[in-house]
């Protein structure tokens, strides 16, 4: 970046600091949570900001205060990675449809867009975006195929496409680092080797988690010639870096090994081992010193690879590993999931400073408190400790309360006397907690010892539900067994072999007379009497989700392409609501407190031209669609819930946010 010109990004002038109101879709009051993030945090060219790619867009944070200052590129969302050009003029982003955009940072204008070929779009999530050293070209690698694209930054025209002679894909997603040589004549990228073809299924998807990216291909960009294919790598390549002279290429392995090759003949020059066992981020300084970085939540470890010296503090010269656009001494920011925090290292630090953020996990269960002041959410996130968040439903900018509980998959509910409960699973036990000023374990049911099987998969609780008034726990397990436990009398009311496999969902009716069970896979769901344990009805068509009406007389059943309203007394479907194509697979359903309205939200589907998943409000009596809220969640709608007065609808998405929709224009008070 040129030092003579002030770097001045075109940030929005927001009316207030309440980021819950920034870039909201039409019809929403607020957004709770800032969206899941993908760890590719990037500092700005002046070191004053850092950018966080998230499922709802690109967040700009002030480096000093660690607070959000702006939100960009929310049109599609699902931003997996971002990158600044070395000259500081351009910002590249990649969205959920594989559309790569290049932004003029000083004008906040998208100057070019790049799309993958049509047949490659189902595998379009970008792994890395890397600008050439002269800032004229952008290289893009994918997480799930072999292909490497290079585009002209200003025109969006394709300069090169490497390794397109095979249609093989791989699973799961992989990190595929890219490196340009100093003169931009060469580009290196990791590629899986041909031995993996033996693991391909009928769809040409490679399904193995071993040695999936263990060779390095190097091309001449101008001629398109592949100069070498380095294949004698025993482990996953985590990073690549050319030396400033262009004479060497270094790689960092997942096992901590660093290797250096000669660019002249591509022969291995050095192998450095025993420098830790973590993934190595290798980088050269402008003086040609080779370093290897290891990152932990509370430790910053850098090795001088050649000298074998270890440093445990953040030094000024290390900032170069964040990119050529970064000035010396720029702090380094990373992300920790448990709980969601930013980890910030500044020059001289041996321990980082921590700052909480609201990039939460995925809300899959929501409920308002009886007074409507609190919105409780049960959350899911890989390895996350925060299982519940309590949000202020009136003062949206107030910091929420994070609650850590053992186990996971906690569904939240409210009793008739206003208490909030969380019911989840913890290994072979179902647990119920009362949530208030403190968390109190009020009930536990453990699977019977004598019912354990000798199958390879360890038997566990798969789902649980709690009946507040009758003090009952319904518990399903991985073998398809259904248990109903009387908490007060400490006895088993009922035990059934209800399903052939994993029970996905259990739900009590509001009057607690009925229990609905849904199998994880396959077409069978059942309705049961709670008192007798007798089966009332079976539903042979696969249902995605169900909801009871407040009076416990109706059940809304999401059936894939429609919603059926089933009357318990009549024992039949009384209304069928066909769904528009964009709303198939309704995994989120909820009746309004008055029972007149039904809300639904669906999973996102590739190939339908969808940017965001709609949330629908239906008239229960007629099946009429009252309103479809669009422009909200960029991925699956996981849950919906009405406020007690029915004037607000909360929707939780896989993007890690909760949107509050204003229903007052659409309902009869």
mmCIF file of C-alpha atoms in Angstrom, residues 296-301 312-314 332 343-354:
data_model
loop_
_atom_site.group_PDB
_atom_site.id
_atom_site.type_symbol
_atom_site.label_atom_id
_atom_site.label_comp_id
_atom_site.label_asym_id
_atom_site.label_seq_id
_atom_site.Cartn_x
_atom_site.Cartn_y
_atom_site.Cartn_z
ATOM 1 C CA UNK A 296 -3.566 -21.367 20.372
ATOM 2 C CA UNK A 297 -6.332 -19.547 22.241
ATOM 3 C CA UNK A 298 -3.884 -18.229 24.825
ATOM 4 C CA UNK A 299 -0.471 -18.726 23.215
ATOM 5 C CA UNK A 300 1.297 -17.223 20.198
ATOM 6 C CA UNK A 301 4.226 -19.427 19.145
ATOM 7 C CA UNK A 312 6.382 -16.883 22.714
ATOM 8 C CA UNK A 313 5.449 -13.255 22.177
ATOM 9 C CA UNK A 314 4.036 -11.244 19.319
ATOM 10 C CA UNK A 332 -3.289 -9.933 15.129
ATOM 11 C CA UNK A 343 -8.319 -12.889 20.712
ATOM 12 C CA UNK A 344 -6.072 -9.890 20.111
ATOM 13 C CA UNK A 345 -2.262 -9.923 20.119
ATOM 14 C CA UNK A 346 -0.292 -6.668 20.041
ATOM 15 C CA UNK A 347 3.457 -6.131 19.842
ATOM 16 C CA UNK A 348 5.188 -7.457 22.947
ATOM 17 C CA UNK A 349 2.232 -9.520 24.177
ATOM 18 C CA UNK A 350 2.906 -12.885 25.763
ATOM 19 C CA UNK A 351 -0.787 -13.203 26.576
ATOM 20 C CA UNK A 352 -3.638 -11.886 24.444
ATOM 21 C CA UNK A 353 -6.503 -9.587 25.351
ATOM 22 C CA UNK A 354 -9.992 -11.046 24.976
#
